Coordinates of C-alpha atoms and ligand atoms in Angstrom, one line a residue:
Chain A
M1 CA 36.4 -218.3 26.3
R2 CA 36.2 -215.8 29.0
I3 CA 34.0 -212.9 28.1
N4 CA 36.7 -211.1 29.4
T5 CA 39.5 -212.3 27.1
F6 CA 36.9 -211.6 24.4
F7 CA 36.9 -208.3 25.3
Y8 CA 40.3 -207.8 25.7
T9 CA 41.2 -209.3 22.4
L10 CA 38.6 -206.9 20.8
K11 CA 40.1 -203.9 21.9
Q12 CA 43.7 -205.7 21.3
G13 CA 42.8 -205.8 17.9
F14 CA 41.1 -202.3 17.5
R15 CA 44.4 -200.9 19.3
N16 CA 46.8 -202.7 16.7
I17 CA 44.4 -200.9 13.8
F18 CA 45.3 -197.4 15.4
R19 CA 48.5 -198.2 16.6
N20 CA 49.5 -199.2 12.8
K21 CA 47.3 -196.0 11.2
L22 CA 48.8 -195.4 7.8
F23 CA 49.1 -199.3 7.0
S24 CA 45.6 -199.9 8.2
L25 CA 44.3 -197.0 6.4
A26 CA 46.4 -198.5 3.1
S27 CA 44.7 -201.5 3.0
I28 CA 41.3 -199.8 4.4
A29 CA 41.2 -197.7 1.5
T30 CA 42.6 -200.4 -1.1
I31 CA 39.4 -203.3 0.0
A32 CA 37.1 -200.4 0.0
A33 CA 38.2 -199.4 -3.6
C34 CA 38.1 -203.1 -4.6
L35 CA 34.6 -203.4 -2.9
F36 CA 33.6 -200.5 -5.1
L37 CA 34.4 -201.6 -8.1
F38 CA 33.3 -205.2 -7.6
G39 CA 29.7 -203.2 -6.3
I40 CA 29.9 -200.8 -9.5
F41 CA 30.2 -203.9 -11.7
Y42 CA 27.8 -205.8 -9.6
A43 CA 25.3 -203.2 -10.2
V44 CA 26.2 -202.8 -14.6
V45 CA 25.9 -206.7 -14.6
A46 CA 22.7 -207.0 -12.7
N47 CA 21.2 -204.4 -14.9
F48 CA 22.7 -206.2 -17.9
Q49 CA 21.5 -209.8 -17.0
H50 CA 18.2 -207.8 -16.1
I51 CA 17.9 -206.3 -19.5
V52 CA 19.2 -209.7 -21.5
K53 CA 16.2 -211.5 -19.0
N54 CA 13.3 -209.1 -20.8
A55 CA 15.1 -209.6 -24.0
E56 CA 15.5 -213.5 -23.1
E57 CA 11.5 -213.7 -22.1
G58 CA 10.7 -212.1 -25.5
V59 CA 12.3 -215.1 -27.3
S60 CA 9.8 -217.3 -28.2
V61 CA 9.5 -220.0 -30.9
W62 CA 6.1 -220.9 -33.2
V63 CA 4.8 -224.0 -33.8
F64 CA 2.6 -224.5 -36.8
F65 CA 0.3 -227.3 -37.5
D66 CA -0.7 -228.9 -41.0
E67 CA -3.1 -227.8 -43.1
G68 CA -6.5 -229.6 -41.7
I69 CA -5.5 -230.4 -38.5
E70 CA -8.3 -231.5 -35.7
D71 CA -8.6 -229.2 -32.8
V72 CA -8.3 -232.7 -30.8
R73 CA -4.5 -233.2 -32.0
I74 CA -4.0 -229.2 -31.8
Q75 CA -4.7 -229.7 -27.8
Q76 CA -2.8 -233.0 -27.5
I77 CA 0.4 -231.9 -29.0
G78 CA 0.4 -228.4 -26.5
D79 CA -0.3 -231.2 -23.5
M80 CA 2.9 -232.4 -24.9
I81 CA 4.7 -229.0 -25.2
A82 CA 3.4 -227.9 -21.7
K83 CA 5.3 -231.0 -20.5
R84 CA 8.8 -230.5 -21.1
P85 CA 11.0 -228.8 -18.5
E86 CA 12.3 -225.8 -20.6
V87 CA 9.1 -224.7 -21.7
A88 CA 8.5 -220.9 -19.6
K89 CA 4.9 -220.3 -20.5
M90 CA 2.7 -220.9 -24.0
D91 CA 0.4 -219.4 -25.4
F92 CA -2.5 -220.5 -28.5
I93 CA -3.0 -217.9 -30.9
S94 CA -5.9 -218.5 -33.4
A95 CA -5.4 -218.2 -37.0
E96 CA -8.5 -215.5 -36.5
E97 CA -6.3 -214.0 -33.5
A98 CA -3.4 -214.1 -35.5
W99 CA -5.1 -212.5 -38.6
E100 CA -6.5 -209.2 -36.5
S101 CA -3.4 -208.6 -35.0
F102 CA -1.1 -208.8 -38.2
R103 CA -4.3 -206.5 -40.4
D104 CA -4.1 -204.2 -36.8
E105 CA -0.9 -204.4 -36.8
Y106 CA 0.2 -203.5 -40.6
L107 CA -3.0 -202.9 -42.8
G108 CA -5.2 -200.9 -40.8
E109 CA -8.4 -199.9 -42.7
Y110 CA -6.8 -202.0 -45.5
G111 CA -7.7 -205.0 -43.8
D112 CA -11.2 -204.0 -44.1
G113 CA -11.3 -205.7 -47.9
F114 CA -10.9 -209.0 -46.6
T115 CA -13.8 -211.2 -46.4
E116 CA -11.4 -214.6 -46.0
N117 CA -8.8 -214.9 -43.0
P118 CA -6.0 -215.4 -45.7
L119 CA -4.2 -216.4 -42.9
E120 CA -6.0 -219.6 -42.8
N121 CA -3.0 -222.2 -42.0
S122 CA -1.5 -219.6 -39.2
A123 CA -2.9 -220.6 -36.0
N124 CA -0.4 -221.6 -33.7
Y125 CA 1.7 -221.9 -29.9
Q126 CA 3.8 -219.1 -29.1
V127 CA 6.1 -221.1 -26.7
Y128 CA 8.1 -219.4 -24.5
L129 CA 11.5 -220.8 -23.3
N130 CA 12.9 -220.5 -18.9
D131 CA 16.5 -220.9 -20.8
V132 CA 17.3 -219.9 -24.3
S133 CA 20.4 -221.8 -24.1
M134 CA 17.9 -225.1 -24.8
Q135 CA 15.6 -223.3 -27.6
S136 CA 17.4 -225.6 -30.6
A137 CA 17.1 -228.9 -28.4
L138 CA 13.3 -227.8 -27.7
V139 CA 13.1 -227.2 -31.4
T140 CA 14.1 -230.6 -32.8
Y141 CA 11.7 -231.7 -30.7
L142 CA 8.7 -230.1 -31.3
E143 CA 9.5 -230.5 -35.4
S144 CA 9.4 -234.1 -34.1
I145 CA 6.4 -233.8 -32.9
E146 CA 3.4 -235.7 -35.7
G147 CA 1.2 -232.8 -37.2
V148 CA 3.5 -230.1 -36.8
R149 CA 3.8 -228.6 -40.1
M150 CA 6.6 -225.7 -39.0
V151 CA 8.6 -224.3 -36.3
N152 CA 9.9 -220.7 -36.4
R153 CA 12.4 -219.0 -33.9
S154 CA 15.0 -217.0 -33.9
E155 CA 18.7 -218.5 -33.5
L156 CA 20.5 -215.5 -33.5
V157 CA 18.7 -213.8 -30.4
A158 CA 19.2 -217.0 -29.1
T159 CA 22.6 -217.7 -29.4
T160 CA 23.5 -214.1 -28.9
L161 CA 21.8 -214.4 -25.2
T162 CA 23.5 -217.3 -24.5
G163 CA 26.4 -216.3 -25.3
V164 CA 26.1 -212.3 -23.7
N165 CA 25.7 -214.6 -20.7
A166 CA 27.9 -217.1 -20.6
L167 CA 30.4 -213.9 -21.0
I168 CA 28.9 -211.7 -18.0
A169 CA 29.5 -215.0 -16.2
Y170 CA 33.4 -216.0 -17.3
V171 CA 34.3 -211.6 -16.6
S172 CA 32.5 -211.4 -13.8
V173 CA 34.4 -214.7 -11.8
G174 CA 37.6 -213.5 -13.3
I175 CA 37.4 -210.1 -12.0
I176 CA 36.0 -210.3 -8.5
A177 CA 39.0 -213.0 -8.2
I178 CA 41.1 -210.6 -9.0
L179 CA 40.1 -207.8 -6.8
L180 CA 39.4 -210.3 -4.2
A181 CA 43.3 -211.7 -4.1
V182 CA 44.3 -208.0 -4.2
S183 CA 42.6 -207.0 -0.9
I184 CA 43.5 -210.5 0.8
F185 CA 46.8 -209.2 -0.1
L186 CA 46.8 -206.1 1.1
I187 CA 45.6 -207.1 4.7
S188 CA 48.1 -209.8 4.6
N189 CA 50.4 -207.4 4.3
T190 CA 49.4 -205.2 7.0
V191 CA 49.0 -207.6 9.4
A192 CA 52.0 -208.8 8.3
I193 CA 53.9 -205.3 9.5
G194 CA 52.0 -205.6 12.4
I195 CA 53.4 -208.7 13.6
S196 CA 56.3 -207.5 12.4
V197 CA 56.4 -204.3 15.2
R198 CA 54.9 -206.1 17.6
K199 CA 57.6 -209.2 17.7
E200 CA 58.8 -208.1 21.4
E201 CA 55.4 -207.5 22.5
I202 CA 55.1 -211.2 21.3
N203 CA 57.7 -213.0 22.6
I204 CA 56.7 -211.7 26.1
M205 CA 53.4 -212.9 25.4
K206 CA 54.7 -216.0 24.7
Y207 CA 57.3 -216.6 27.6
I208 CA 54.2 -215.7 30.3
G209 CA 52.4 -218.5 28.7
A210 CA 50.0 -217.0 26.4
T211 CA 48.3 -219.6 23.9
D212 CA 48.6 -219.4 20.2
F213 CA 44.7 -218.7 20.0
F214 CA 45.5 -215.6 22.7
V215 CA 48.6 -214.3 20.8
R216 CA 46.8 -214.5 17.1
S217 CA 43.2 -213.5 18.0
P218 CA 43.7 -209.7 18.5
F219 CA 45.7 -210.0 14.9
V220 CA 42.5 -211.2 13.3
V221 CA 40.0 -209.0 14.5
E222 CA 42.1 -206.8 13.2
G223 CA 42.1 -207.7 10.0
I224 CA 38.1 -208.5 10.0
M225 CA 37.7 -205.0 11.1
I226 CA 39.7 -203.8 7.9
G227 CA 37.2 -205.7 5.9
L228 CA 34.6 -204.4 7.3
I229 CA 35.3 -200.9 7.4
G230 CA 36.5 -201.4 4.0
A231 CA 33.5 -202.6 2.9
A232 CA 31.2 -200.3 4.4
M233 CA 32.7 -197.4 3.0
P234 CA 31.8 -197.8 -0.5
L235 CA 28.3 -199.0 -0.3
G236 CA 27.4 -195.4 0.5
F237 CA 28.7 -193.8 -2.2
I238 CA 27.6 -196.8 -4.5
Y239 CA 24.2 -195.8 -3.7
A240 CA 24.5 -192.5 -4.7
I241 CA 25.8 -192.8 -7.4
Y242 CA 23.6 -195.8 -8.2
N243 CA 20.8 -193.2 -8.3
V244 CA 22.6 -189.8 -9.7
V245 CA 23.2 -192.6 -12.9
L246 CA 19.8 -194.0 -12.9
T247 CA 17.9 -190.7 -12.8
Y248 CA 20.5 -189.2 -15.7
V249 CA 19.8 -192.1 -17.7
T250 CA 16.1 -191.7 -17.4
D251 CA 16.0 -188.3 -18.0
R252 CA 18.3 -187.8 -21.0
F253 CA 17.4 -190.8 -23.0
P254 CA 13.6 -191.5 -22.5
Q255 CA 13.9 -193.3 -25.8
L256 CA 15.9 -195.8 -23.9
S257 CA 13.1 -196.7 -21.7
S258 CA 10.9 -198.9 -23.6
L259 CA 14.6 -201.2 -24.5
L260 CA 16.4 -200.9 -20.7
S261 CA 14.6 -201.2 -17.9
F262 CA 16.9 -200.7 -14.6
V263 CA 17.0 -202.8 -11.4
A264 CA 16.1 -200.8 -8.7
V265 CA 18.2 -199.4 -5.9
E266 CA 16.9 -201.7 -3.5
E267 CA 17.2 -204.8 -4.9
V268 CA 20.8 -204.4 -6.2
F269 CA 21.4 -203.6 -2.8
N270 CA 19.6 -206.2 -1.2
V271 CA 22.4 -208.4 -2.5
L272 CA 25.6 -206.0 -2.5
V273 CA 25.3 -205.1 1.0
P274 CA 25.4 -209.5 2.2
V275 CA 27.4 -209.9 -0.4
S276 CA 29.9 -206.8 0.3
L277 CA 30.1 -207.3 4.4
G278 CA 30.4 -210.5 3.9
L279 CA 33.5 -209.7 1.6
G280 CA 35.0 -208.0 4.3
V281 CA 34.8 -209.9 6.7
G282 CA 36.1 -213.1 4.1
I283 CA 39.1 -210.8 3.0
G284 CA 39.8 -209.7 6.4
F285 CA 39.6 -213.0 7.9
L286 CA 41.6 -215.1 5.4
G287 CA 44.0 -212.1 4.9
S288 CA 44.9 -212.2 8.9
I289 CA 44.7 -215.8 9.5
V290 CA 47.2 -217.2 6.4
T291 CA 49.8 -214.0 7.9
V292 CA 49.2 -214.7 11.8
R293 CA 49.7 -218.8 11.1
R294 CA 52.4 -218.4 8.6
H295 CA 54.5 -215.2 10.5
L296 CA 53.4 -216.5 14.2
R297 CA 54.9 -219.4 14.8
V298 CA 54.6 -219.2 18.1
Chain B
M1 CA 48.7 -223.2 43.3
A2 CA 48.4 -226.7 43.8
V3 CA 49.0 -228.1 40.5
K4 CA 48.5 -231.7 39.5
K5 CA 51.4 -233.3 37.4
K6 CA 52.4 -236.1 35.5
R7 CA 55.2 -237.1 37.2
K8 CA 57.5 -239.0 33.3
G9 CA 61.4 -240.0 34.2
P10 CA 63.5 -240.3 36.6
V11 CA 62.3 -237.6 38.8
V12 CA 63.7 -238.0 43.2
E13 CA 61.1 -236.7 45.3
N14 CA 61.2 -233.0 45.7
E15 CA 63.4 -232.6 42.7
I16 CA 62.4 -229.6 40.7
I17 CA 64.6 -229.8 36.8
T18 CA 67.2 -232.5 36.3
L19 CA 69.3 -232.5 32.9
T20 CA 70.6 -235.7 32.6
N21 CA 73.4 -235.8 29.5
V22 CA 72.0 -232.5 27.9
S23 CA 73.6 -231.1 24.8
K24 CA 72.9 -228.2 23.1
A25 CA 74.4 -227.4 19.9
Y26 CA 73.9 -224.3 17.7
S27 CA 73.8 -224.5 13.8
T28 CA 77.0 -222.8 14.0
G29 CA 80.0 -223.1 15.9
A30 CA 80.9 -225.6 18.7
P31 CA 78.1 -226.8 21.5
A32 CA 77.3 -224.4 23.8
L33 CA 76.5 -227.1 26.3
K34 CA 77.9 -230.5 26.9
D35 CA 77.1 -233.3 28.6
V36 CA 75.7 -231.4 31.2
N37 CA 73.6 -233.1 34.6
L38 CA 71.9 -231.1 36.9
H39 CA 69.9 -231.2 40.0
I40 CA 67.4 -229.2 40.8
S41 CA 65.0 -229.2 44.3
R42 CA 61.6 -227.2 45.0
G43 CA 62.5 -224.0 46.7
E44 CA 66.1 -223.6 46.1
F45 CA 68.2 -220.7 45.1
V46 CA 71.2 -221.3 42.3
F47 CA 73.1 -218.9 41.6
I48 CA 74.7 -219.7 37.6
V49 CA 78.1 -218.3 36.8
G50 CA 80.5 -217.8 34.2
D51 CA 82.6 -216.2 31.3
S52 CA 80.7 -215.0 28.7
G53 CA 79.8 -217.3 26.3
S54 CA 79.8 -219.9 28.7
G55 CA 75.9 -221.5 28.0
K56 CA 74.2 -219.6 30.6
S57 CA 71.8 -217.7 28.9
T58 CA 71.4 -221.0 26.6
L59 CA 71.0 -223.3 29.5
I60 CA 67.9 -220.6 30.9
K61 CA 66.6 -221.1 27.5
L62 CA 67.1 -224.6 27.8
L63 CA 64.7 -224.1 30.9
L64 CA 61.9 -222.4 29.6
R65 CA 61.7 -224.3 26.7
E66 CA 62.3 -221.9 23.6
L67 CA 65.5 -223.9 23.0
T68 CA 65.3 -227.9 22.5
V69 CA 67.9 -229.9 23.4
S70 CA 70.2 -231.5 20.8
S71 CA 70.7 -234.7 22.9
G72 CA 69.6 -235.6 26.2
Y73 CA 67.0 -235.3 28.2
I74 CA 65.5 -232.5 30.2
N75 CA 62.7 -232.2 32.9
V76 CA 61.3 -229.4 34.1
M77 CA 57.9 -229.5 36.9
G78 CA 57.4 -233.1 35.9
Y79 CA 57.5 -232.1 32.1
D80 CA 59.6 -233.8 29.6
L81 CA 60.9 -230.9 27.7
S82 CA 62.8 -233.0 24.8
R83 CA 58.8 -234.3 24.1
I84 CA 56.2 -231.7 25.4
K85 CA 53.9 -231.4 22.7
H86 CA 53.9 -227.9 21.4
R87 CA 49.8 -226.6 22.6
K88 CA 51.0 -228.0 26.1
I89 CA 54.0 -225.5 26.2
P90 CA 51.6 -222.0 27.2
K91 CA 50.4 -224.3 30.2
F92 CA 54.2 -225.5 31.4
R93 CA 55.2 -221.5 30.9
R94 CA 52.6 -220.7 33.7
N95 CA 54.4 -222.2 36.4
L96 CA 57.3 -220.6 35.1
G97 CA 58.4 -216.2 36.0
I98 CA 60.6 -215.3 33.9
V99 CA 63.2 -211.8 34.2
F100 CA 65.3 -211.1 31.8
Q101 CA 68.4 -208.2 31.7
D102 CA 66.4 -206.0 29.9
F103 CA 63.4 -205.5 31.5
R104 CA 61.2 -206.4 28.7
L105 CA 58.4 -204.4 29.5
L106 CA 55.6 -203.0 27.3
K107 CA 56.6 -199.7 26.7
D108 CA 53.7 -198.0 25.2
R109 CA 51.6 -199.6 28.3
N110 CA 52.0 -198.3 32.4
V111 CA 53.5 -200.6 35.0
Y112 CA 49.9 -200.9 35.8
E113 CA 48.9 -202.8 32.6
N114 CA 52.3 -204.3 32.4
V115 CA 51.6 -206.3 35.4
A116 CA 48.1 -207.0 34.2
F117 CA 49.0 -208.2 30.9
A118 CA 50.7 -211.8 32.4
Q119 CA 47.5 -212.2 34.2
R120 CA 45.0 -211.2 30.5
I121 CA 47.2 -213.9 29.7
I122 CA 46.0 -216.3 31.6
Q123 CA 42.6 -215.1 31.7
K124 CA 42.3 -214.2 35.0
S125 CA 38.6 -212.0 35.8
N126 CA 39.5 -208.5 35.8
K127 CA 37.9 -208.9 39.7
E128 CA 41.5 -210.3 40.3
I129 CA 43.7 -208.6 38.5
K130 CA 42.2 -205.8 40.2
K131 CA 43.4 -207.7 43.2
N132 CA 46.4 -208.9 42.7
V133 CA 48.4 -205.8 40.8
P134 CA 48.3 -203.5 43.8
S135 CA 49.2 -206.5 45.8
I136 CA 52.2 -207.6 44.1
L137 CA 53.4 -204.2 43.0
A138 CA 53.1 -203.5 46.5
I139 CA 55.8 -206.1 47.4
V140 CA 58.5 -205.0 44.7
G141 CA 58.3 -201.7 46.6
L142 CA 56.3 -199.8 43.0
A143 CA 52.9 -198.8 44.7
G144 CA 53.0 -195.6 44.1
K145 CA 54.1 -195.6 40.6
Y146 CA 51.4 -197.9 39.0
K147 CA 50.4 -195.2 36.4
A148 CA 54.0 -194.4 35.1
K149 CA 55.6 -195.9 31.4
P150 CA 58.2 -197.9 31.3
R151 CA 60.5 -194.5 30.2
Q152 CA 59.5 -192.9 32.8
L153 CA 61.2 -195.1 35.5
S154 CA 64.6 -195.9 36.4
G155 CA 66.4 -199.2 35.5
G156 CA 66.2 -200.5 38.6
E157 CA 62.4 -199.3 38.7
Q158 CA 61.5 -200.8 35.6
Q159 CA 63.1 -204.0 36.6
R160 CA 60.8 -204.4 39.2
V161 CA 58.0 -204.0 37.1
A162 CA 59.1 -207.1 35.2
L163 CA 59.9 -208.9 38.2
A164 CA 55.8 -208.1 39.5
R165 CA 55.0 -209.4 36.2
A166 CA 57.0 -212.1 36.3
L167 CA 55.7 -213.3 40.3
V168 CA 51.8 -212.0 39.7
N169 CA 50.7 -215.4 38.4
Q170 CA 52.7 -217.0 41.3
P171 CA 55.3 -218.8 39.3
T172 CA 56.8 -222.2 40.8
I173 CA 59.8 -221.7 39.3
L174 CA 61.4 -217.9 38.9
L175 CA 64.1 -217.6 36.1
A176 CA 66.2 -214.9 36.1
D177 CA 68.7 -214.0 33.1
E178 CA 71.0 -211.3 34.7
P179 CA 68.4 -209.7 36.4
T180 CA 70.9 -206.7 37.5
G181 CA 73.3 -206.8 34.4
N182 CA 71.5 -203.0 33.8
L183 CA 71.7 -201.3 37.3
D184 CA 74.0 -200.5 39.5
P185 CA 75.2 -201.7 42.8
K186 CA 72.3 -200.1 45.0
N187 CA 69.4 -201.5 42.7
S188 CA 71.0 -204.8 41.8
W189 CA 71.5 -205.5 45.6
E190 CA 67.6 -204.6 45.8
I191 CA 66.5 -206.7 43.1
M192 CA 68.3 -209.4 44.7
K193 CA 67.0 -209.0 48.1
L194 CA 63.3 -208.9 46.4
L195 CA 64.7 -212.1 44.9
E196 CA 65.8 -214.0 48.0
Q197 CA 62.5 -212.7 49.6
I198 CA 60.3 -214.5 46.4
N199 CA 62.8 -217.6 47.2
E200 CA 62.0 -217.6 51.2
N201 CA 57.8 -218.2 50.6
G202 CA 59.1 -221.0 48.1
T203 CA 59.6 -220.5 44.8
T204 CA 62.6 -221.7 43.3
V205 CA 64.7 -219.4 42.1
I206 CA 67.5 -219.5 39.4
V207 CA 69.7 -216.7 38.6
V208 CA 72.1 -216.5 35.5
T209 CA 74.2 -213.1 36.9
H210 CA 78.1 -211.5 36.7
N211 CA 77.6 -210.0 39.6
R212 CA 80.7 -211.5 41.8
E213 CA 80.0 -209.2 45.1
I214 CA 76.4 -210.4 45.4
V215 CA 77.4 -214.3 44.9
N216 CA 80.1 -214.1 47.3
A217 CA 78.0 -212.1 49.9
M218 CA 74.8 -214.5 49.6
Q219 CA 75.8 -218.1 50.2
K220 CA 73.8 -220.0 47.7
R221 CA 74.3 -223.1 45.9
V222 CA 76.9 -221.7 43.1
I223 CA 76.9 -223.5 39.0
T224 CA 79.8 -222.7 37.4
L225 CA 79.6 -223.4 34.1
R226 CA 82.5 -223.0 30.9
R227 CA 82.7 -223.0 27.6
G228 CA 79.2 -225.6 27.7
V229 CA 80.5 -227.6 30.7
I230 CA 79.7 -227.3 34.6
I231 CA 82.9 -226.8 36.2
S232 CA 81.6 -226.2 39.6
D233 CA 78.5 -226.7 42.0
E234 CA 78.8 -225.9 45.5
E235 CA 76.5 -225.0 47.9
K236 CA 77.1 -221.9 49.8
G237 CA 79.5 -221.2 46.9
G238 CA 81.4 -218.5 45.7
Y239 CA 82.2 -216.6 42.4
I240 CA 85.5 -218.2 40.5
D241 CA 87.6 -216.6 38.9
E242 CA 88.5 -216.5 35.3
D243 CA 91.6 -218.6 34.8
Ligands
LIG301 N1 71.0 -218.5 18.6 C1 72.7 -218.2 18.1 N2 73.0 -219.3 16.9 C2 74.4 -219.5 17.3 N3 75.1 -220.0 18.6 C3 74.4 -219.3 19.0 C4 73.4 -218.4 19.4 N4 72.8 -218.1 20.7 C5 74.4 -218.1 21.2 N5 74.9 -218.6 20.8 C6 76.7 -219.2 21.2 O1 76.2 -220.3 22.0 C7 77.5 -220.0 22.8 C8 77.5 -219.6 24.8 O2 75.9 -219.2 24.2 P1 75.2 -218.2 26.0 O3 74.3 -216.8 25.2 O4 74.5 -219.2 26.1 O5 76.4 -217.7 26.8 P2 76.3 -216.9 27.6 O6 76.8 -218.1 29.0 O7 74.5 -216.6 28.4 O8 77.1 -215.3 27.9 P3 76.7 -213.9 28.7 O9 77.5 -213.7 29.7 O10 77.5 -213.2 27.4 O11 75.4 -213.8 27.7 C9 78.5 -219.0 22.2 O12 79.4 -219.4 21.9 C10 77.5 -217.9 21.4 O13 78.3 -217.6 20.6
LIG302 MG1 73.8 -214.7 28.7

């Protein structure tokens, strides 16, 4: 395409938006609303997942050994566990460490009365997983290792977290799909109206020998611009809201801060900006190209 | 405008339009054209006349490939219009200039832009557009009104803009469907004189008209249609009255 034609097409695309002010505004507003919801939704999900992730990272499995096991065997078992792909990290807690931490946490100075370690057989590996849904498979494996007396775990936490993760994924996909469909439908409507308003102009263009591409491009430019504007607007808004909410929650409920850790606004926007703009362009492109193909049988 | 074209079918030297046994039926009613045979040579000036509903516009629409034939064979400038591929149509039409009774100007653009529009569509550079548009506007006598919007012009002036738009791309064939249908006698004559001038410069001109006086005065080839059939085709012909 000639550079001339490129600018002409751009200009016509912008013209379309202004000539169709009301419908353009309506589309921009709806896309902005959809992507606003999407942004809020994403911010909430990102934080939720962050919190879940934190919780997951705290989920561990304890591996205890047979009485009188040799240190070499403990070492071997440790090597076997470390080789498993689902293991994120593992710590060895010796019987002394186990006792000390128990004593410090629960007994305080009363613990001083003990001369021997009452938790003599409590040396263990504390194993953390990459993915809690793998827990039961890992446990089955661990229990089969010779020299392992007992494996402790928290099944409830693991299944809950796995369930929550799946739920978040399904709900996200569902809501995003609905929002996208609504946006595409709206852009498509706007472009269809633009086409019907300019039927005559399109006919003249065709008589003169305009290619399909030349006739269609301005409408696609229009769709993409609407999508982009509609995507850019809510981003600023979400940025402001996010900061306000974060500050509010942290100030208002300081006791929650140990339980909940929030994702930094920059981290959310690193993803949200490109995804929103990409969605805007994508929605605009799809909505207009589909309509142009259907209504512009040139 | 030296355009090389593949010649297909029975095209005699210098023949630019050939219709062989062409019929056209719309989905409803009697066929609009029945078994039409027609040969037009490069550089001819042809009037097409006939009663309302006799098939004149249908013929024009077939020639610009807005419609396709129901049966028969139609060749324009070497393009076989019954077989031409959809994506070749724009290239084909760039050799045509088309003028309608109702002008069909873009109402939101001024005279200059209306004419420049035709050049933009065929991707001329701004430099060429700035050269070509004023010169064609001068030919149709509108050099002073290039900034006016269509609604600020008389019917005759609007038709000149349409004519300028049809001519600016230097078409091989000019098709005009009742170009003077909405004009008074003086403006009608002026438009016809312009068409004649264009024809003298080598463009093949085909004009559909109801204007008896002009047809009789100009002494050109006249093709008369009645109910979809060519009933007369005369060099230096006249307007044949209805029964
Ligand atoms: N789109 C259409 N669908 C169905 N019938 C049509 C259509 N266009 C034209 N016709 C019919 O075809 C016949 C020829 O129409 P056409 O427009 O070619 O006539 P015309 O000679 O141009 O008439 P006029 O002088 O009034 O412009 C008429 O009977 C008309 O009713
Ligand atoms: Mg007609």
